[in-house]
Short mmCIF file of C-alpha atoms in Angstrom, two decimals:
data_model
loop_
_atom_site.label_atom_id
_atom_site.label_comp_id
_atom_site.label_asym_id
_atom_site.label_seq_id
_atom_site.Cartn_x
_atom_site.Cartn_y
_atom_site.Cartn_z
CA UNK A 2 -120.59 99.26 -53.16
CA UNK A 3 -119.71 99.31 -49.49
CA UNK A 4 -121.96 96.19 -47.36
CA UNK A 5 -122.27 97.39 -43.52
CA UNK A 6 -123.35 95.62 -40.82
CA UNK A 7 -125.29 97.21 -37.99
CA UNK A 8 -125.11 95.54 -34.64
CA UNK A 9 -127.77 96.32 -31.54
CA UNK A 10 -126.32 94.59 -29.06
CA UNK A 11 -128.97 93.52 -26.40
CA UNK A 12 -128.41 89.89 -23.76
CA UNK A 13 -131.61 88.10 -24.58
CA UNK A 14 -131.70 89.78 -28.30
CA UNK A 15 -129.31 91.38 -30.27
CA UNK A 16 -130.59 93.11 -33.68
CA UNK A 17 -128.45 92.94 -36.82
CA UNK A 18 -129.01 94.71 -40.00
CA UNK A 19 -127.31 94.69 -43.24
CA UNK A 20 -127.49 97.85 -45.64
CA UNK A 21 -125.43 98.68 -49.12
CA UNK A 22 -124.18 101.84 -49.83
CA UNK A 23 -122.60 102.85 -52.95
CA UNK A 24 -120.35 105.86 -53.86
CA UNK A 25 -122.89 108.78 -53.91
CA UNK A 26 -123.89 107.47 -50.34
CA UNK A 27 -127.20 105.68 -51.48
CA UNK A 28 -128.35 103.08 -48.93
CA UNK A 29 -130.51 99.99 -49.92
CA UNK A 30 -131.74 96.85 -47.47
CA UNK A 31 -130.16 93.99 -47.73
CA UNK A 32 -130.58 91.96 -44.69
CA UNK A 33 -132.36 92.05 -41.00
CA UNK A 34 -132.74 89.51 -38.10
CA UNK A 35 -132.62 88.93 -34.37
CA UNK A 36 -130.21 86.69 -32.84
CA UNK A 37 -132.21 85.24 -30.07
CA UNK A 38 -130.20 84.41 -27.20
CA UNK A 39 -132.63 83.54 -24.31
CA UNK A 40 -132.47 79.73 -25.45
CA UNK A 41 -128.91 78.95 -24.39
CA UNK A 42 -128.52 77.38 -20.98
CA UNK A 43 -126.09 79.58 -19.50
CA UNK A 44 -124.74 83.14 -19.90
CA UNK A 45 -121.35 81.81 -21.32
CA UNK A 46 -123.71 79.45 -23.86
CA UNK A 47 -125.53 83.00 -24.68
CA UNK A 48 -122.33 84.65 -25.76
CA UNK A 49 -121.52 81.38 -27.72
CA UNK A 50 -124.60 81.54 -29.68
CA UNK A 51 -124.11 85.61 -30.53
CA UNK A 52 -120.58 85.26 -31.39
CA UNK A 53 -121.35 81.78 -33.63
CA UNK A 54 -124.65 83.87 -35.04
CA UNK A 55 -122.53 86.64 -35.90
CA UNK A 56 -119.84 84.57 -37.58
CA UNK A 57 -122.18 82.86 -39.60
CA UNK A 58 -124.14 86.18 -40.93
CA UNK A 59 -120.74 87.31 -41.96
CA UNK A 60 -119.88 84.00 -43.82
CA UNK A 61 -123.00 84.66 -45.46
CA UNK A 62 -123.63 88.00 -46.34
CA UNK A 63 -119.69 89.58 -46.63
CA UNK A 64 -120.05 92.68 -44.64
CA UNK A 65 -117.01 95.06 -44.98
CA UNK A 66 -117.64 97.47 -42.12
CA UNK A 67 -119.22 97.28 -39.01
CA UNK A 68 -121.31 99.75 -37.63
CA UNK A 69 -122.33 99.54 -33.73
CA UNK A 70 -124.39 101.94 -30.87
CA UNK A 71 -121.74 103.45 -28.39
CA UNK A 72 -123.51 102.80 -24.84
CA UNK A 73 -122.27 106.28 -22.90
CA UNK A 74 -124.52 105.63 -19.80
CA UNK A 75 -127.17 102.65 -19.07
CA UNK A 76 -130.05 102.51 -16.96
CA UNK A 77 -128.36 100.94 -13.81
CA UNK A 78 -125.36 98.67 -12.77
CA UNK A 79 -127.33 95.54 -13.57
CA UNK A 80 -128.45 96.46 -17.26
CA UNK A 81 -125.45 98.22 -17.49
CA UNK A 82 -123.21 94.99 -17.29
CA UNK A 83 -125.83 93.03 -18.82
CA UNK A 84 -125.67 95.31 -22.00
CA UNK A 85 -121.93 95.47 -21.85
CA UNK A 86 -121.22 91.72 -22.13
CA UNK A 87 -123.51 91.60 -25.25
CA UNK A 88 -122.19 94.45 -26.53
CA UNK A 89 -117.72 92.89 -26.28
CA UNK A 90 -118.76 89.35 -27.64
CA UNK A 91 -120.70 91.62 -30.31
CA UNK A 92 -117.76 93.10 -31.30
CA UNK A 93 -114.72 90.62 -30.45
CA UNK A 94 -116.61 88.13 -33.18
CA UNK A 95 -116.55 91.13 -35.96
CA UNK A 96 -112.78 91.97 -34.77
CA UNK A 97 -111.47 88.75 -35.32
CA UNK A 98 -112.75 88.94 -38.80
CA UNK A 99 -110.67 91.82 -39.28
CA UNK A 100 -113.58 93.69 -39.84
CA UNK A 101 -113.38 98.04 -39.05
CA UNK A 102 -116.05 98.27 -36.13
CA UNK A 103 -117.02 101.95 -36.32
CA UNK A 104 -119.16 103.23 -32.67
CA UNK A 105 -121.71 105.96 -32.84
CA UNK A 106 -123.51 107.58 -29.88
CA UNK A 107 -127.28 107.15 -29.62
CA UNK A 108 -127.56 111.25 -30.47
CA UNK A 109 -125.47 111.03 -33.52
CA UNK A 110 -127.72 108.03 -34.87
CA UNK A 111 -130.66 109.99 -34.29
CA UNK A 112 -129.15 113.64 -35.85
CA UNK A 113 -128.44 111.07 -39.11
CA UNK A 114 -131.20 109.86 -39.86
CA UNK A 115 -134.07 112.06 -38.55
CA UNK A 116 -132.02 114.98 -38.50
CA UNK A 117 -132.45 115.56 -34.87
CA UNK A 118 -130.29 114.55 -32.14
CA UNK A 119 -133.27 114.35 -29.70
CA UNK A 120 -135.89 112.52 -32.11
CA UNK A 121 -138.19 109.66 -30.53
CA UNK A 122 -137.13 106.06 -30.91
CA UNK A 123 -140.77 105.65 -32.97
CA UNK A 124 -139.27 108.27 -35.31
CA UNK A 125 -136.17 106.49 -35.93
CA UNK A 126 -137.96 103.39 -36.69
CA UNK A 127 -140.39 105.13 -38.70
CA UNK A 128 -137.36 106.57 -40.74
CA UNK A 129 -135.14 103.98 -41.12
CA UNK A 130 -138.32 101.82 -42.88
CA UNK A 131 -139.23 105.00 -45.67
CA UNK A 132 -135.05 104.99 -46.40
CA UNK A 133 -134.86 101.53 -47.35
CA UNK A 134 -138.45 101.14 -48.78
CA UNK A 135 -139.42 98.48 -46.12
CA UNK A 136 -143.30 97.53 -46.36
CA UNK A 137 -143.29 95.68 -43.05
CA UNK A 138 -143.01 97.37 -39.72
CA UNK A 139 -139.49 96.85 -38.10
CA UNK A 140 -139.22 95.71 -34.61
CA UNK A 141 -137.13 98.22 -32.51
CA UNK A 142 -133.99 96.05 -32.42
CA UNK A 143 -133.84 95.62 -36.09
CA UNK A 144 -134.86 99.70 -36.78
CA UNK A 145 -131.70 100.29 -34.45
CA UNK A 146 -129.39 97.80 -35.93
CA UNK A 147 -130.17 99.31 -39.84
CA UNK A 148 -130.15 102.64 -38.12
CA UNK A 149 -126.34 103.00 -36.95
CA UNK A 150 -125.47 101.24 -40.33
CA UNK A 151 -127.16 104.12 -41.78
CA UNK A 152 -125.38 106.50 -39.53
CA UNK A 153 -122.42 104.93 -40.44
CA UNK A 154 -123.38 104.67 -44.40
CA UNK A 155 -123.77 108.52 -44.22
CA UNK A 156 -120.36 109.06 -42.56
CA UNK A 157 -118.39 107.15 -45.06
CA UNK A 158 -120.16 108.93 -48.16
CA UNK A 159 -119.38 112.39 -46.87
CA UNK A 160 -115.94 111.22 -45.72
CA UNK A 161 -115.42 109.74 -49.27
CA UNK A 162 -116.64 113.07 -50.76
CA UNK A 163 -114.19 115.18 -48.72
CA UNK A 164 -111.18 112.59 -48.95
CA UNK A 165 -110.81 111.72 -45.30
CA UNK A 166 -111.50 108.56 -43.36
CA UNK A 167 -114.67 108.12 -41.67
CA UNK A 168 -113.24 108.89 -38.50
CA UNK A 169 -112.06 111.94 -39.66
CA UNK A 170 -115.41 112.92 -41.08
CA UNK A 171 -116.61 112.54 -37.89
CA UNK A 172 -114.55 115.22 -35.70
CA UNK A 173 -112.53 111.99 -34.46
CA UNK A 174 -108.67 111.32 -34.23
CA UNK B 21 -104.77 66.35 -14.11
CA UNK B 22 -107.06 69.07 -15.34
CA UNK B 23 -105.83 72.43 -16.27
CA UNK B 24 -107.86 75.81 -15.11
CA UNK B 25 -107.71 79.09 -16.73
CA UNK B 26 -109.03 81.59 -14.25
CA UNK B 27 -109.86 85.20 -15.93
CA UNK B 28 -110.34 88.84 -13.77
CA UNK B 29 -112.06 90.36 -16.88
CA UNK B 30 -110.62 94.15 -16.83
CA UNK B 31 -111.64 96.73 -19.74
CA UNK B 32 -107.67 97.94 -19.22
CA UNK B 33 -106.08 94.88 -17.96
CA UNK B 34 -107.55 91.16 -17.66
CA UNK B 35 -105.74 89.28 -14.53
CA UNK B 36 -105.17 85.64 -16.22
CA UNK B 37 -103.94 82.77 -13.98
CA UNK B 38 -103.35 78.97 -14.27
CA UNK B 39 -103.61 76.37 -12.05
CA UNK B 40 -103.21 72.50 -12.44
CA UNK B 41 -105.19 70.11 -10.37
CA UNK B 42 -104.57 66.45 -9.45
CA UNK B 43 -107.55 63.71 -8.99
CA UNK B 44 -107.13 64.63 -5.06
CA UNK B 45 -107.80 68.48 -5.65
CA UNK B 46 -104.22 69.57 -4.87
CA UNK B 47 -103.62 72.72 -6.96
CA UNK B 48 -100.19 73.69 -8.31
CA UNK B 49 -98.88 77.01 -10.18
CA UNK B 50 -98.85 76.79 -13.75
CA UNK B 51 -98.58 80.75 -15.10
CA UNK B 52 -100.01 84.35 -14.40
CA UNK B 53 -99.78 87.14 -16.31
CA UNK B 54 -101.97 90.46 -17.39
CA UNK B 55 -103.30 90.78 -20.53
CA UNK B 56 -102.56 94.84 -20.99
CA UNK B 57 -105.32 96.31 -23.32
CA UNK B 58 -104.88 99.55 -22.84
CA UNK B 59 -102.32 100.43 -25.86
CA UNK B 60 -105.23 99.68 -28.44
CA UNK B 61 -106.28 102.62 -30.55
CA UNK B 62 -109.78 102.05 -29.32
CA UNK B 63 -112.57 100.36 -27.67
CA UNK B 64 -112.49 97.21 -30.70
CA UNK B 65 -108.84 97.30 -31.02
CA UNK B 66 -108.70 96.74 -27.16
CA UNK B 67 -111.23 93.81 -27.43
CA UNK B 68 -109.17 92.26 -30.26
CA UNK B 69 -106.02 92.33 -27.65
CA UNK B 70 -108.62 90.50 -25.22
CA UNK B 71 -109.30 87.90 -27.45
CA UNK B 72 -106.28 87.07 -29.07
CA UNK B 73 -104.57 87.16 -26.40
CA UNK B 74 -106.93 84.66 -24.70
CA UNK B 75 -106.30 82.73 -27.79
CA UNK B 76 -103.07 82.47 -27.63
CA UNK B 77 -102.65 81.42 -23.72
CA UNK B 78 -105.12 78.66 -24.70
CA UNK B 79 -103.26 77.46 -27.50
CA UNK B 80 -99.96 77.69 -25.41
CA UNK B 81 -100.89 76.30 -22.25
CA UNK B 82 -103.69 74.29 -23.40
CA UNK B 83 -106.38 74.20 -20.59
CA UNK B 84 -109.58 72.46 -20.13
CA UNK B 85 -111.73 74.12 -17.92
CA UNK B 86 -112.26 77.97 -17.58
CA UNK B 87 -113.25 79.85 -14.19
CA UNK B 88 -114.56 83.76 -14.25
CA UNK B 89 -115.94 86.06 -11.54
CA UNK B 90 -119.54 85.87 -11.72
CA UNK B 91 -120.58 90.12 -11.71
CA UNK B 92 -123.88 90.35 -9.71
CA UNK B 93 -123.49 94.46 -9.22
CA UNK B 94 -120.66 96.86 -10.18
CA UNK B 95 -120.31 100.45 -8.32
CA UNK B 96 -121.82 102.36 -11.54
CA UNK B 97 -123.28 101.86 -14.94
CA UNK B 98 -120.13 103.27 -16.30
CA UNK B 99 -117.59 100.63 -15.07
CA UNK B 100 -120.36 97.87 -15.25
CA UNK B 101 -120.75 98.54 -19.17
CA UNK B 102 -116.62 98.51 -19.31
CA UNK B 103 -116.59 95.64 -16.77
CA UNK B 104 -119.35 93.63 -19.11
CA UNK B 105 -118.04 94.52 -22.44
CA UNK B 106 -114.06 93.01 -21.12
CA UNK B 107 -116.10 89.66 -19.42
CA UNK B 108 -118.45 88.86 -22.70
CA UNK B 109 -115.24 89.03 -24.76
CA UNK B 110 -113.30 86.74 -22.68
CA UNK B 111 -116.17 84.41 -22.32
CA UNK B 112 -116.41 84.71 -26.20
CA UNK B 113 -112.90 83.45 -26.56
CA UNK B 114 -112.52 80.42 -24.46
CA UNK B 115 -116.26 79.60 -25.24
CA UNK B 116 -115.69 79.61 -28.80
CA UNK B 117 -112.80 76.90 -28.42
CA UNK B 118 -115.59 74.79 -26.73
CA UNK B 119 -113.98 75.23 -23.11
CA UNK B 120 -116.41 75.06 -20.50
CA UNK B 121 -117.14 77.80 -18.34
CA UNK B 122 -117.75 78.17 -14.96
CA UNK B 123 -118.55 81.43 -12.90
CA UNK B 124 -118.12 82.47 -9.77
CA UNK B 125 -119.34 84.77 -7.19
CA UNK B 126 -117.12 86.92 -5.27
CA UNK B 127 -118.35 85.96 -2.32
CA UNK B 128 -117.77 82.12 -3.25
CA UNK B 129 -114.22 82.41 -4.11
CA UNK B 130 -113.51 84.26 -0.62
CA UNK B 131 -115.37 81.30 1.11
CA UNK B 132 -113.41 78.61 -1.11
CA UNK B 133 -109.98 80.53 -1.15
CA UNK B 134 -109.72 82.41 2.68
CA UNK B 135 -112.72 80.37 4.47
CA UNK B 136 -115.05 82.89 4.57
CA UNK B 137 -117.33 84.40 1.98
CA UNK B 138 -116.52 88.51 3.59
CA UNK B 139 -112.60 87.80 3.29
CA UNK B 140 -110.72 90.98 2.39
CA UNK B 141 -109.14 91.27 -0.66
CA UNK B 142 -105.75 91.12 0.70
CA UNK B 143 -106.62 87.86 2.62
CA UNK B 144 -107.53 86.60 -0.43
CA UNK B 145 -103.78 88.01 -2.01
CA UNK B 146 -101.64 86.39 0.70
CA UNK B 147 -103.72 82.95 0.78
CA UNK B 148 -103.34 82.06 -2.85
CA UNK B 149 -99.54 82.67 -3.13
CA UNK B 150 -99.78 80.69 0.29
CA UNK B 151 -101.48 77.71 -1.59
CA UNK B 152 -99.46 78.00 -4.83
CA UNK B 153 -96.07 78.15 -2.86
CA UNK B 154 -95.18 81.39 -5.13
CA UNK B 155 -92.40 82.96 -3.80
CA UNK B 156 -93.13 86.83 -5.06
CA UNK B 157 -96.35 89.06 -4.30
CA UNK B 158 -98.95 88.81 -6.80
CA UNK B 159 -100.70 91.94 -8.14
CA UNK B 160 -104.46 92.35 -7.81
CA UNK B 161 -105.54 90.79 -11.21
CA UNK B 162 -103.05 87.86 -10.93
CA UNK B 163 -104.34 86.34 -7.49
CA UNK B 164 -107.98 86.61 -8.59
CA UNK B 165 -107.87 85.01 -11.12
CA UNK B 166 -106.11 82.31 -9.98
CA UNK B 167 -108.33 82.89 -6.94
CA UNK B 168 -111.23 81.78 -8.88
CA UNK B 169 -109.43 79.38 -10.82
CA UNK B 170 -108.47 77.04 -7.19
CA UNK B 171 -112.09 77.84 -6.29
CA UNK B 172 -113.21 75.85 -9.55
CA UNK B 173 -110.16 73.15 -8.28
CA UNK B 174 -112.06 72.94 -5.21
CA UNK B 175 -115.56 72.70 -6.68
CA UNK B 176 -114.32 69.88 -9.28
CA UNK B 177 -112.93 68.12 -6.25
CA UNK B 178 -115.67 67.86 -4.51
CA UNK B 179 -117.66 66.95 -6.64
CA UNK B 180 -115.42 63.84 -7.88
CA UNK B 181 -115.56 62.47 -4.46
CA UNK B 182 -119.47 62.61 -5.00
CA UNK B 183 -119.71 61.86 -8.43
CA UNK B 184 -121.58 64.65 -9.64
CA UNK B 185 -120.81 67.38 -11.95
CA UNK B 186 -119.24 70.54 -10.64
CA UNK B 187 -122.53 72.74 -11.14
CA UNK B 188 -124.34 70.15 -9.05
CA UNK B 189 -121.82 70.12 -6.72
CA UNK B 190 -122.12 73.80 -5.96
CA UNK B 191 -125.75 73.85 -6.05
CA UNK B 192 -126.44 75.04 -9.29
CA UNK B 193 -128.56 73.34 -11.87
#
């Protein structure tokens, strides 16, 4: 059993969600929350309280992979820098656990788990809830947090099943 | 005596520079160097190099105050994501050894450093190896961030001739 962590990074709220997959690449929920961030003072007191939110979801639930959106292009400058400071104090708090951060593009999340590279952000959400048997409704930050896990949960099992690393799997060096 | 780390975030290289500053606000070389990311395998690998490398200039040269360019615009959404993801990293390593930090606009450090806010960026070069008495031209990353690093001096001086804090002092809440 393989424990990923999905990360959405966003500056005001970043969605994480937790997934297990075992060997025959079968994903089940484990875990899903925001980290608010609006309630910090400052910006630098925002990154504080997404890096210390972070550390303490990995004390607590032992992720072994990481699983995050690759941002190719944003909106504008503004949101664009905005996004990208979320997104490096998202991932220098998983890389100084040591933990593999693995970075999939918005079209290859989409392609994984509705099976179509250009699917709606309603679909995803609406997928991502009937493959781990949620009741609720997800908010989109969660649905896109335990969607790249999935993405990333489907990588490893086919990479496991052809004997390569994920990376490979995925037409990467 | 109060020792400033200034940081020029950079996705490929992060300008670091460190200044010491007396009760009277006179500023005095302490170290520069760059923090050269781009030999990671990837985008997390290169963050890791960020923040340990942070790390480690903290736990060497011990300061207690941080100083980084405040970003209001970058010239694309492409280098502002890369620009954002190397600042929220940075700020994620001095802010989670419970350093305070302060930011700056570019515009602010010309004012504090050349004497007016629309300085050129070799004005601001030649005027902080001026004030540090360094003997060698800096490179680009090296003189801003100790650029920003004597504008926090200043700032903190100021403001301990009026007995306020330095965020008062400049204004800010």
């Amino acid at each position: 059993m393989t424990r990923i962590l999905g990360i959405d990074p966003g500056s005001q709220r970043t969605g994480v969600g937790i997934i297990d997959v075992d060997a025959a690449g079968r994903v089940s929920y484990v875990h899903h929350q925001p980290l608010v961030l609006l309630g910090a003072d400052d910006f630098p007191q925002r990154m504080k309280l997404l890096v210390l939110g972070l550390a303490d979801l990995c004390r607590e639930y032992q992720p072994h992979e990481v699983a995050i959106e690759k941002v190719f292009m944003a909106r504008n400058p503004d949101s664009a820098l905005k996004l990208g400071q979320a997104r490096g104090a998202a991932i220098s708090a998983v890389v100084l656990r040591d933990l593999p951060v693995h970075e999939y593009a918005a079209s290859e999340i989409k392609l994984a788990v509705v099976g179509r590279g250009g699917a709606e952000k309603q679909q995803v959400q609406h997928m991502v809830g009937l493959m781990l048997n949620l009741k609720t409704k997800l908010q989109a930050d969660a649905a896109d947090a335990l969607a790249v896990a999935i993405t990333h949960a489907h990588v490893r099992a086919t990479a496991n099943r052809l004997g390569l690393s994920a990376r490979q799997a995925w037409g990467r060096k």
